[in-house]
Amino acid sequence: MTSESANLEELALEALSVLEDNWLGRSTKPAPHLYPHQWSWDSAFIAIGNASVRWDRAASELVSLFEAQWTTGLLPHIVFGSRQAEYWPSPEAWGSEACVAAPSMVATSGICQPPVHAWAARRVFEARPDEAGHDFLESIFEPMAAWHEYLHRERAIGSPLVEIWHPWESGMDNSPAWDEAVAALRPRPEEIPHYRRVDTELMDPTVRPSDDHYDRYAFLLERLRLEDYSPAAPQDHPFRVRDVLFNSLLVVADRQLAWIAERIGADGSLALQRAETLSCEIDRVLWNDELGMHVSFDAVADAQIPQRIAGGFGALLADPGPELTSRILEVLESEFLVPVGASGFMLPTVAVSDPAFETSGYWRGPAWVQIMWLVAAGLDTVGSDALADRLRRGVVGLVAAEGFWEYFDPITARGHGSARFSWTAALFLDTMSESPIADH
Ligand code: 9WN
């Protein structure tokens, strides 16, 4: 065994210990202190990482999340565990107990996150395609279909593209792509509920979203809460964004839902049809020819958001065809990718040359492992294997040099945010098992 592969083996053990330490009993918290409950898309990534190493936990991660599903089909972005664990917004701030559609056994948030779950469920099944795997798939299919149904029913307003109603729903909270839409919110002081941030007590406040943004996050939360998270006139909601990554992931998710349906003898034709419609709309509405990539759409301003962010490369997952793909790859290579380690690339969330770039500012520049993992999968989809491989080497290189951080500074490659971050560990494990990086 070479010293490099010995080191990778040690890292894999360390990744398992991160997941072990963050295990809550039926699901995994994203980070030891900063995010002490269960988060929706984190759980999907964690299930993917656990699928081939701790199958029962991978299945439990998704099963427990779906137990907190609302009767509307909404899959909440946070499922609260211990009330002692400090986080804002707390269960009281969300007030899910007062919502008829919310589960009675557990407190949750009332908004959602990108739909990576059908993909995760398929990966969990594929890691164990026996009777247990089949039972898991059967049990998850109806709730999964209801989750997708919710998105297509409640979030597609005057367009097949689905909307997010809060920056937190993108999973990329303070991305500069949302700056204008957030600045356009002008809450009166009495419309901002009183709150105390916990994140800035745990982290350096300069790398977290600003107080100004948090006031608006709190305002949107309160507005949605007052309408039980199901506004009677959704077209009047003041933050409505058709995010390219969210919609691209829904294309993948619908395709995976159809795949699951076929496995269990159910009908997946509607899901397939929806995936096709959505994928055409992504190219029709979200393609920006000048920027050479897809961007999100502000449904309130009725205009595209002309900001390149790494999430836009998520459109590769929906397979945009050779012409758009070659333009996208050109932008990816010439503007975004930054060399890391011997042969890897990292992908900053905002291009280093972009005026909006901030080197350690959360979603305003740093490289995140889950975005790199998703874009690598997008590159697989369009057959760009060499680039996908180098992005995966980037994931391994960052973790090997720095550890399992929440995100990484694209200039110095230093880790930032929370240490011992669950999806970094989970997707590192998946990256190691998927590609023979250690053999090169
Ligand atoms: C708000 C848990 C979550 C991730 C998001 C990330 C961050 C929460 C926060 O942490 O968001 O949901 O408090 O900042 O932006 O992608 O799911 O890891």
mmCIF file of C-alpha atoms in Angstrom, residues 84-413:
data_model
loop_
_atom_site.group_PDB
_atom_site.id
_atom_site.type_symbol
_atom_site.label_atom_id
_atom_site.label_comp_id
_atom_site.label_asym_id
_atom_site.label_seq_id
_atom_site.Cartn_x
_atom_site.Cartn_y
_atom_site.Cartn_z
ATOM 1 C CA GLN A 84 -31.950 21.998 24.374
ATOM 2 C CA ALA A 85 -29.914 22.342 21.206
ATOM 3 C CA GLU A 86 -29.760 26.032 20.464
ATOM 4 C CA TYR A 87 -30.551 27.209 16.950
ATOM 5 C CA TRP A 88 -32.418 30.127 15.521
ATOM 6 C CA PRO A 89 -35.086 29.972 14.111
ATOM 7 C CA SER A 90 -36.256 27.692 16.923
ATOM 8 C CA PRO A 91 -39.373 25.467 16.846
ATOM 9 C CA GLU A 92 -41.271 28.378 18.488
ATOM 10 C CA ALA A 93 -40.261 30.764 15.708
ATOM 11 C CA TRP A 94 -41.589 28.336 13.088
ATOM 12 C CA GLY A 95 -44.701 27.436 15.090
ATOM 13 C CA SER A 96 -45.357 24.270 13.100
ATOM 14 C CA GLU A 97 -47.467 22.850 15.960
ATOM 15 C CA ALA A 98 -50.143 25.408 15.114
ATOM 16 C CA CYS A 99 -50.363 24.276 11.476
ATOM 17 C CA VAL A 100 -52.989 21.633 10.699
ATOM 18 C CA ALA A 101 -50.870 20.161 7.915
ATOM 19 C CA ALA A 102 -47.758 19.719 10.089
ATOM 20 C CA PRO A 103 -46.921 16.446 11.850
ATOM 21 C CA SER A 104 -48.014 16.284 15.495
ATOM 22 C CA MET A 105 -45.149 14.159 16.843
ATOM 23 C CA VAL A 106 -42.284 16.421 15.881
ATOM 24 C CA ALA A 107 -41.566 20.137 15.400
ATOM 25 C CA THR A 108 -40.384 21.202 11.986
ATOM 26 C CA SER A 109 -39.717 24.270 9.872
ATOM 27 C CA GLY A 110 -42.354 25.194 7.283
ATOM 28 C CA ILE A 111 -40.204 25.617 4.192
ATOM 29 C CA CYS A 112 -38.235 23.141 2.100
ATOM 30 C CA GLN A 113 -34.858 22.543 0.448
ATOM 31 C CA PRO A 114 -33.726 21.176 -2.940
ATOM 32 C CA PRO A 115 -35.201 17.758 -3.820
ATOM 33 C CA VAL A 116 -32.223 15.401 -3.775
ATOM 34 C CA HIS A 117 -34.210 12.701 -1.980
ATOM 35 C CA ALA A 118 -35.371 10.448 -4.827
ATOM 36 C CA TRP A 119 -31.791 10.263 -6.050
ATOM 37 C CA ALA A 120 -30.667 9.370 -2.531
ATOM 38 C CA ALA A 121 -33.409 6.735 -2.200
ATOM 39 C CA ARG A 122 -32.284 5.099 -5.418
ATOM 40 C CA ARG A 123 -28.669 5.067 -4.224
ATOM 41 C CA VAL A 124 -29.744 3.507 -0.936
ATOM 42 C CA PHE A 125 -31.655 0.809 -2.788
ATOM 43 C CA GLU A 126 -28.808 0.126 -5.195
ATOM 44 C CA ALA A 127 -26.433 -0.401 -2.298
ATOM 45 C CA ARG A 128 -28.661 -3.241 -1.140
ATOM 46 C CA PRO A 129 -31.024 -4.456 -3.851
ATOM 47 C CA ASP A 130 -32.354 -7.364 -1.753
ATOM 48 C CA GLU A 131 -35.615 -7.740 0.153
ATOM 49 C CA ALA A 132 -34.683 -5.056 2.686
ATOM 50 C CA GLY A 133 -33.800 -2.654 -0.118
ATOM 51 C CA HIS A 134 -37.038 -3.407 -1.899
ATOM 52 C CA ASP A 135 -39.078 -2.886 1.272
ATOM 53 C CA PHE A 136 -37.328 0.422 1.806
ATOM 54 C CA LEU A 137 -38.094 1.518 -1.758
ATOM 55 C CA GLU A 138 -41.746 0.524 -1.439
ATOM 56 C CA SER A 139 -42.145 2.368 1.837
ATOM 57 C CA ILE A 140 -40.560 5.563 0.554
ATOM 58 C CA PHE A 141 -42.301 5.710 -2.846
ATOM 59 C CA GLU A 142 -45.687 7.204 -1.844
ATOM 60 C CA PRO A 143 -44.220 9.897 0.449
ATOM 61 C CA MET A 144 -41.656 10.730 -2.233
ATOM 62 C CA ALA A 145 -44.384 11.038 -4.878
ATOM 63 C CA ALA A 146 -46.360 13.295 -2.500
ATOM 64 C CA TRP A 147 -43.285 15.511 -1.991
ATOM 65 C CA HIS A 148 -42.844 15.928 -5.748
ATOM 66 C CA GLU A 149 -46.581 16.463 -6.139
ATOM 67 C CA TYR A 150 -46.403 19.276 -3.556
ATOM 68 C CA LEU A 151 -43.649 21.014 -5.524
ATOM 69 C CA HIS A 152 -45.418 20.739 -8.869
ATOM 70 C CA ARG A 153 -48.800 21.691 -7.371
ATOM 71 C CA GLU A 154 -47.974 24.505 -4.954
ATOM 72 C CA ARG A 155 -44.712 25.907 -6.249
ATOM 73 C CA ALA A 156 -45.304 26.057 -10.008
ATOM 74 C CA ILE A 157 -47.126 29.345 -10.423
ATOM 75 C CA GLY A 158 -47.817 30.375 -13.993
ATOM 76 C CA SER A 159 -44.833 28.290 -15.137
ATOM 77 C CA PRO A 160 -43.764 24.652 -14.873
ATOM 78 C CA LEU A 161 -40.607 25.889 -13.109
ATOM 79 C CA VAL A 162 -41.009 25.635 -9.346
ATOM 80 C CA GLU A 163 -40.376 28.549 -7.004
ATOM 81 C CA ILE A 164 -38.533 28.983 -3.772
ATOM 82 C CA TRP A 165 -40.117 31.397 -1.315
ATOM 83 C CA HIS A 166 -37.179 31.951 0.996
ATOM 84 C CA PRO A 167 -33.406 32.114 0.295
ATOM 85 C CA TRP A 168 -32.981 29.232 2.765
ATOM 86 C CA GLU A 169 -34.968 27.043 0.374
ATOM 87 C CA SER A 170 -32.164 27.280 -2.179
ATOM 88 C CA GLY A 171 -29.715 25.856 0.369
ATOM 89 C CA MET A 172 -27.381 28.662 -0.789
ATOM 90 C CA ASP A 173 -28.691 31.223 1.662
ATOM 91 C CA ASN A 174 -26.818 34.462 1.016
ATOM 92 C CA SER A 175 -25.751 33.796 -2.555
ATOM 93 C CA PRO A 176 -25.243 37.100 -4.417
ATOM 94 C CA ALA A 177 -27.836 35.745 -6.874
ATOM 95 C CA TRP A 178 -30.511 36.625 -4.293
ATOM 96 C CA ASP A 179 -29.116 40.049 -3.367
ATOM 97 C CA GLU A 180 -31.479 42.145 -5.457
ATOM 98 C CA ALA A 181 -34.558 40.126 -4.597
ATOM 99 C CA VAL A 182 -33.622 40.338 -0.914
ATOM 100 C CA ALA A 183 -32.863 44.083 -1.114
ATOM 101 C CA ALA A 184 -36.233 44.652 -2.780
ATOM 102 C CA LEU A 185 -37.922 43.384 0.396
ATOM 103 C CA ARG A 186 -38.689 46.445 2.461
ATOM 104 C CA PRO A 187 -40.201 45.180 5.703
ATOM 105 C CA ARG A 188 -41.518 47.748 8.144
ATOM 106 C CA PRO A 189 -39.772 47.390 11.549
ATOM 107 C CA GLU A 190 -42.906 45.867 13.100
ATOM 108 C CA GLU A 191 -42.926 43.181 10.392
ATOM 109 C CA ILE A 192 -39.567 41.826 11.554
ATOM 110 C CA PRO A 193 -40.081 39.472 14.508
ATOM 111 C CA HIS A 194 -37.740 39.813 17.451
ATOM 112 C CA TYR A 195 -34.946 37.230 17.262
ATOM 113 C CA ARG A 196 -31.473 36.443 18.567
ATOM 114 C CA ARG A 197 -28.936 34.969 16.183
ATOM 115 C CA VAL A 198 -27.072 31.937 17.486
ATOM 116 C CA ASP A 199 -24.907 31.380 14.405
ATOM 117 C CA THR A 200 -22.875 34.553 14.953
ATOM 118 C CA GLU A 201 -22.200 33.511 18.559
ATOM 119 C CA LEU A 202 -20.670 30.265 17.295
ATOM 120 C CA MET A 203 -18.921 31.545 14.158
ATOM 121 C CA ASP A 204 -17.006 34.578 13.007
ATOM 122 C CA PRO A 205 -19.890 36.942 12.082
ATOM 123 C CA THR A 206 -18.007 38.290 9.063
ATOM 124 C CA VAL A 207 -18.282 34.941 7.249
ATOM 125 C CA ARG A 208 -21.994 34.533 7.970
ATOM 126 C CA PRO A 209 -24.903 36.306 6.209
ATOM 127 C CA SER A 210 -25.299 39.929 7.328
ATOM 128 C CA ASP A 211 -27.822 41.118 9.939
ATOM 129 C CA ASP A 212 -29.548 42.994 7.170
ATOM 130 C CA HIS A 213 -30.129 39.702 5.342
ATOM 131 C CA TYR A 214 -31.197 37.980 8.559
ATOM 132 C CA ASP A 215 -33.841 40.664 9.194
ATOM 133 C CA ARG A 216 -35.299 39.859 5.814
ATOM 134 C CA TYR A 217 -35.042 36.108 6.373
ATOM 135 C CA ALA A 218 -36.968 36.644 9.638
ATOM 136 C CA PHE A 219 -39.536 38.810 7.856
ATOM 137 C CA LEU A 220 -40.156 36.175 5.161
ATOM 138 C CA LEU A 221 -40.388 33.423 7.761
ATOM 139 C CA GLU A 222 -42.955 35.373 9.780
ATOM 140 C CA ARG A 223 -44.988 36.177 6.684
ATOM 141 C CA LEU A 224 -45.095 32.531 5.661
ATOM 142 C CA ARG A 225 -45.861 31.436 9.240
ATOM 143 C CA LEU A 226 -48.890 33.731 9.376
ATOM 144 C CA GLU A 227 -50.215 31.911 6.306
ATOM 145 C CA ASP A 228 -49.420 28.412 7.570
ATOM 146 C CA TYR A 229 -46.663 28.232 4.941
ATOM 147 C CA SER A 230 -49.291 27.933 2.214
ATOM 148 C CA PRO A 231 -50.110 31.480 1.046
ATOM 149 C CA ALA A 232 -53.652 31.922 -0.296
ATOM 150 C CA ALA A 233 -52.275 34.235 -2.998
ATOM 151 C CA PRO A 234 -48.772 32.861 -3.683
ATOM 152 C CA GLN A 235 -48.342 35.315 -6.556
ATOM 153 C CA ASP A 236 -48.242 38.086 -3.920
ATOM 154 C CA HIS A 237 -45.468 36.520 -1.879
ATOM 155 C CA PRO A 238 -42.578 39.013 -1.985
ATOM 156 C CA PHE A 239 -39.737 36.518 -2.620
ATOM 157 C CA ARG A 240 -40.346 34.162 -5.539
ATOM 158 C CA VAL A 241 -37.326 32.747 -7.321
ATOM 159 C CA ARG A 242 -37.153 29.979 -9.941
ATOM 160 C CA ASP A 243 -33.739 28.694 -8.992
ATOM 161 C CA VAL A 244 -31.809 26.830 -11.643
ATOM 162 C CA LEU A 245 -30.229 24.326 -9.238
ATOM 163 C CA PHE A 246 -33.497 23.546 -7.454
ATOM 164 C CA ASN A 247 -35.304 22.976 -10.756
ATOM 165 C CA SER A 248 -32.469 20.934 -12.261
ATOM 166 C CA LEU A 249 -32.473 18.724 -9.189
ATOM 167 C CA LEU A 250 -36.214 18.283 -9.588
ATOM 168 C CA VAL A 251 -35.640 17.021 -13.135
ATOM 169 C CA VAL A 252 -33.217 14.439 -11.758
ATOM 170 C CA ALA A 253 -35.570 13.676 -8.870
ATOM 171 C CA ASP A 254 -38.547 13.111 -11.173
ATOM 172 C CA ARG A 255 -36.469 10.816 -13.372
ATOM 173 C CA GLN A 256 -35.379 8.879 -10.298
ATOM 174 C CA LEU A 257 -38.968 8.746 -9.043
ATOM 175 C CA ALA A 258 -39.977 7.169 -12.359
ATOM 176 C CA TRP A 259 -37.120 4.692 -11.961
ATOM 177 C CA ILE A 260 -38.310 3.803 -8.454
ATOM 178 C CA ALA A 261 -41.886 3.456 -9.705
ATOM 179 C CA GLU A 262 -40.760 0.956 -12.313
ATOM 180 C CA ARG A 263 -38.885 -1.101 -9.689
ATOM 181 C CA ILE A 264 -41.929 -1.460 -7.497
ATOM 182 C CA GLY A 265 -44.506 -1.887 -10.279
ATOM 183 C CA ALA A 266 -46.058 1.595 -9.964
ATOM 184 C CA ASP A 267 -46.749 4.143 -12.680
ATOM 185 C CA GLY A 268 -43.898 6.601 -13.246
ATOM 186 C CA SER A 269 -45.119 8.139 -16.480
ATOM 187 C CA LEU A 270 -46.273 11.429 -14.916
ATOM 188 C CA ALA A 271 -42.900 11.926 -13.240
ATOM 189 C CA LEU A 272 -41.097 11.313 -16.537
ATOM 190 C CA GLN A 273 -43.360 13.688 -18.370
ATOM 191 C CA ARG A 274 -42.787 16.358 -15.726
ATOM 192 C CA ALA A 275 -39.031 15.894 -15.942
ATOM 193 C CA GLU A 276 -39.135 16.431 -19.693
ATOM 194 C CA THR A 277 -41.310 19.557 -19.476
ATOM 195 C CA LEU A 278 -39.164 21.010 -16.720
ATOM 196 C CA SER A 279 -35.930 20.318 -18.526
ATOM 197 C CA CYS A 280 -37.217 22.155 -21.656
ATOM 198 C CA GLU A 281 -38.315 25.101 -19.520
ATOM 199 C CA ILE A 282 -34.922 25.309 -17.836
ATOM 200 C CA ASP A 283 -33.284 25.784 -21.239
ATOM 201 C CA ARG A 284 -36.049 28.059 -22.551
ATOM 202 C CA VAL A 285 -36.355 30.394 -19.556
ATOM 203 C CA LEU A 286 -33.146 30.091 -17.566
ATOM 204 C CA TRP A 287 -30.503 29.997 -20.298
ATOM 205 C CA ASN A 288 -28.572 33.274 -20.517
ATOM 206 C CA ASP A 289 -26.789 33.487 -23.831
ATOM 207 C CA GLU A 290 -24.625 36.429 -22.848
ATOM 208 C CA LEU A 291 -23.326 34.712 -19.712
ATOM 209 C CA GLY A 292 -23.026 31.334 -21.420
ATOM 210 C CA MET A 293 -24.797 29.466 -18.661
ATOM 211 C CA HIS A 294 -28.142 29.045 -16.933
ATOM 212 C CA VAL A 295 -29.235 31.544 -14.303
ATOM 213 C CA SER A 296 -32.198 31.800 -11.953
ATOM 214 C CA PHE A 297 -35.370 33.811 -12.567
ATOM 215 C CA ASP A 298 -36.907 36.365 -10.229
ATOM 216 C CA ALA A 299 -40.666 35.856 -10.589
ATOM 217 C CA VAL A 300 -41.449 39.047 -8.637
ATOM 218 C CA ALA A 301 -39.297 41.238 -10.890
ATOM 219 C CA ASP A 302 -40.288 39.043 -13.854
ATOM 220 C CA ALA A 303 -36.686 38.881 -15.049
ATOM 221 C CA GLN A 304 -33.669 36.626 -15.143
ATOM 222 C CA ILE A 305 -31.064 37.166 -12.429
ATOM 223 C CA PRO A 306 -27.893 37.837 -14.429
ATOM 224 C CA GLN A 307 -25.492 36.430 -11.850
ATOM 225 C CA ARG A 308 -23.262 33.471 -12.575
ATOM 226 C CA ILE A 309 -23.050 31.099 -9.603
ATOM 227 C CA ALA A 310 -21.789 27.532 -9.377
ATOM 228 C CA GLY A 311 -25.334 26.301 -8.743
ATOM 229 C CA GLY A 312 -26.083 27.255 -12.372
ATOM 230 C CA PHE A 313 -23.848 24.380 -13.516
ATOM 231 C CA GLY A 314 -26.454 22.132 -11.905
ATOM 232 C CA ALA A 315 -28.289 22.486 -15.231
ATOM 233 C CA LEU A 316 -25.816 19.931 -16.629
ATOM 234 C CA LEU A 317 -27.701 17.355 -14.574
ATOM 235 C CA ALA A 318 -30.731 17.903 -16.792
ATOM 236 C CA ASP A 319 -28.590 17.306 -19.917
ATOM 237 C CA PRO A 320 -28.993 20.510 -21.927
ATOM 238 C CA GLY A 321 -27.745 19.087 -25.260
ATOM 239 C CA PRO A 322 -24.356 19.475 -27.010
ATOM 240 C CA GLU A 323 -24.623 23.125 -28.040
ATOM 241 C CA LEU A 324 -25.419 24.582 -24.626
ATOM 242 C CA THR A 325 -23.148 22.067 -22.925
ATOM 243 C CA SER A 326 -20.078 23.195 -24.834
ATOM 244 C CA ARG A 327 -20.791 26.863 -23.945
ATOM 245 C CA ILE A 328 -21.281 25.900 -20.286
ATOM 246 C CA LEU A 329 -18.068 23.894 -20.150
ATOM 247 C CA GLU A 330 -16.154 26.808 -21.623
ATOM 248 C CA VAL A 331 -17.388 29.123 -18.848
ATOM 249 C CA LEU A 332 -16.788 26.474 -16.209
ATOM 250 C CA GLU A 333 -13.191 25.946 -17.293
ATOM 251 C CA SER A 334 -12.224 29.492 -18.146
ATOM 252 C CA GLU A 335 -14.008 31.377 -15.359
ATOM 253 C CA PHE A 336 -14.670 29.107 -12.423
ATOM 254 C CA LEU A 337 -12.322 26.192 -11.864
ATOM 255 C CA VAL A 338 -9.371 26.744 -9.552
ATOM 256 C CA PRO A 339 -6.550 24.154 -9.357
ATOM 257 C CA VAL A 340 -6.144 22.370 -6.033
ATOM 258 C CA GLY A 341 -3.700 19.626 -5.018
ATOM 259 C CA ALA A 342 -1.711 17.745 -7.650
ATOM 260 C CA SER A 343 -4.427 17.348 -10.277
ATOM 261 C CA GLY A 344 -7.734 18.511 -8.859
ATOM 262 C CA PHE A 345 -10.014 21.467 -9.345
ATOM 263 C CA MET A 346 -12.195 23.226 -6.851
ATOM 264 C CA LEU A 347 -15.336 25.058 -7.830
ATOM 265 C CA PRO A 348 -15.955 28.369 -6.079
ATOM 266 C CA THR A 349 -19.632 29.256 -5.660
ATOM 267 C CA VAL A 350 -18.871 32.596 -7.322
ATOM 268 C CA ALA A 351 -16.054 33.016 -9.875
ATOM 269 C CA VAL A 352 -12.931 34.532 -8.332
ATOM 270 C CA SER A 353 -12.923 37.240 -11.043
ATOM 271 C CA ASP A 354 -16.542 38.231 -10.317
ATOM 272 C CA PRO A 355 -16.993 41.549 -8.446
ATOM 273 C CA ALA A 356 -19.419 39.742 -6.125
ATOM 274 C CA PHE A 357 -16.742 37.215 -5.056
ATOM 275 C CA GLU A 358 -15.869 37.066 -1.351
ATOM 276 C CA THR A 359 -13.106 34.695 -0.414
ATOM 277 C CA SER A 360 -14.517 33.333 2.849
ATOM 278 C CA GLY A 361 -18.071 34.660 2.704
ATOM 279 C CA TYR A 362 -20.262 31.561 3.032
ATOM 280 C CA TRP A 363 -22.260 31.273 -0.242
ATOM 281 C CA ARG A 364 -20.530 34.268 -1.825
ATOM 282 C CA GLY A 365 -17.369 32.572 -3.081
ATOM 283 C CA PRO A 366 -16.173 29.551 -1.091
ATOM 284 C CA ALA A 367 -16.134 26.058 -2.587
ATOM 285 C CA TRP A 368 -18.651 23.620 -1.095
ATOM 286 C CA VAL A 369 -18.161 19.889 -1.421
ATOM 287 C CA GLN A 370 -21.802 19.131 -2.138
ATOM 288 C CA ILE A 371 -21.917 21.601 -5.040
ATOM 289 C CA MET A 372 -18.692 20.104 -6.419
ATOM 290 C CA TRP A 373 -20.178 16.614 -6.042
ATOM 291 C CA LEU A 374 -23.380 17.662 -7.842
ATOM 292 C CA VAL A 375 -21.540 19.385 -10.681
ATOM 293 C CA ALA A 376 -19.256 16.358 -11.068
ATOM 294 C CA ALA A 377 -22.413 14.262 -11.474
ATOM 295 C CA GLY A 378 -23.657 16.814 -14.033
ATOM 296 C CA LEU A 379 -20.381 16.437 -15.922
ATOM 297 C CA ASP A 380 -20.898 12.657 -15.899
ATOM 298 C CA THR A 381 -24.358 13.232 -17.364
ATOM 299 C CA VAL A 382 -22.981 15.165 -20.339
ATOM 300 C CA GLY A 383 -20.056 12.752 -20.798
ATOM 301 C CA SER A 384 -17.319 15.111 -19.601
ATOM 302 C CA ASP A 385 -15.552 12.399 -17.630
ATOM 303 C CA ALA A 386 -12.127 14.019 -17.397
ATOM 304 C CA LEU A 387 -13.471 17.211 -15.829
ATOM 305 C CA ALA A 388 -15.712 15.243 -13.490
ATOM 306 C CA ASP A 389 -12.697 13.263 -12.371
ATOM 307 C CA ARG A 390 -10.666 16.397 -11.681
ATOM 308 C CA LEU A 391 -13.490 17.911 -9.659
ATOM 309 C CA ARG A 392 -13.650 14.722 -7.594
ATOM 310 C CA ARG A 393 -9.896 14.896 -7.123
ATOM 311 C CA GLY A 394 -10.517 18.424 -5.910
ATOM 312 C CA VAL A 395 -12.923 17.138 -3.252
ATOM 313 C CA VAL A 396 -10.363 14.598 -2.110
ATOM 314 C CA GLY A 397 -7.515 17.130 -2.271
ATOM 315 C CA LEU A 398 -9.368 19.700 -0.164
ATOM 316 C CA VAL A 399 -10.343 17.175 2.478
ATOM 317 C CA ALA A 400 -6.883 15.604 2.533
ATOM 318 C CA ALA A 401 -5.228 18.979 3.044
ATOM 319 C CA GLU A 402 -7.678 20.585 5.440
ATOM 320 C CA GLY A 403 -10.216 18.133 6.850
ATOM 321 C CA PHE A 404 -13.996 17.871 6.782
ATOM 322 C CA TRP A 405 -14.906 21.554 6.747
ATOM 323 C CA GLU A 406 -18.225 23.087 5.812
ATOM 324 C CA TYR A 407 -16.639 25.029 2.947
ATOM 325 C CA PHE A 408 -13.243 26.076 1.573
ATOM 326 C CA ASP A 409 -11.607 29.369 0.644
ATOM 327 C CA PRO A 410 -10.842 29.245 -3.112
ATOM 328 C CA ILE A 411 -7.748 31.418 -2.770
ATOM 329 C CA THR A 412 -5.981 29.726 0.136
ATOM 330 C CA ALA A 413 -7.873 26.375 0.074
#
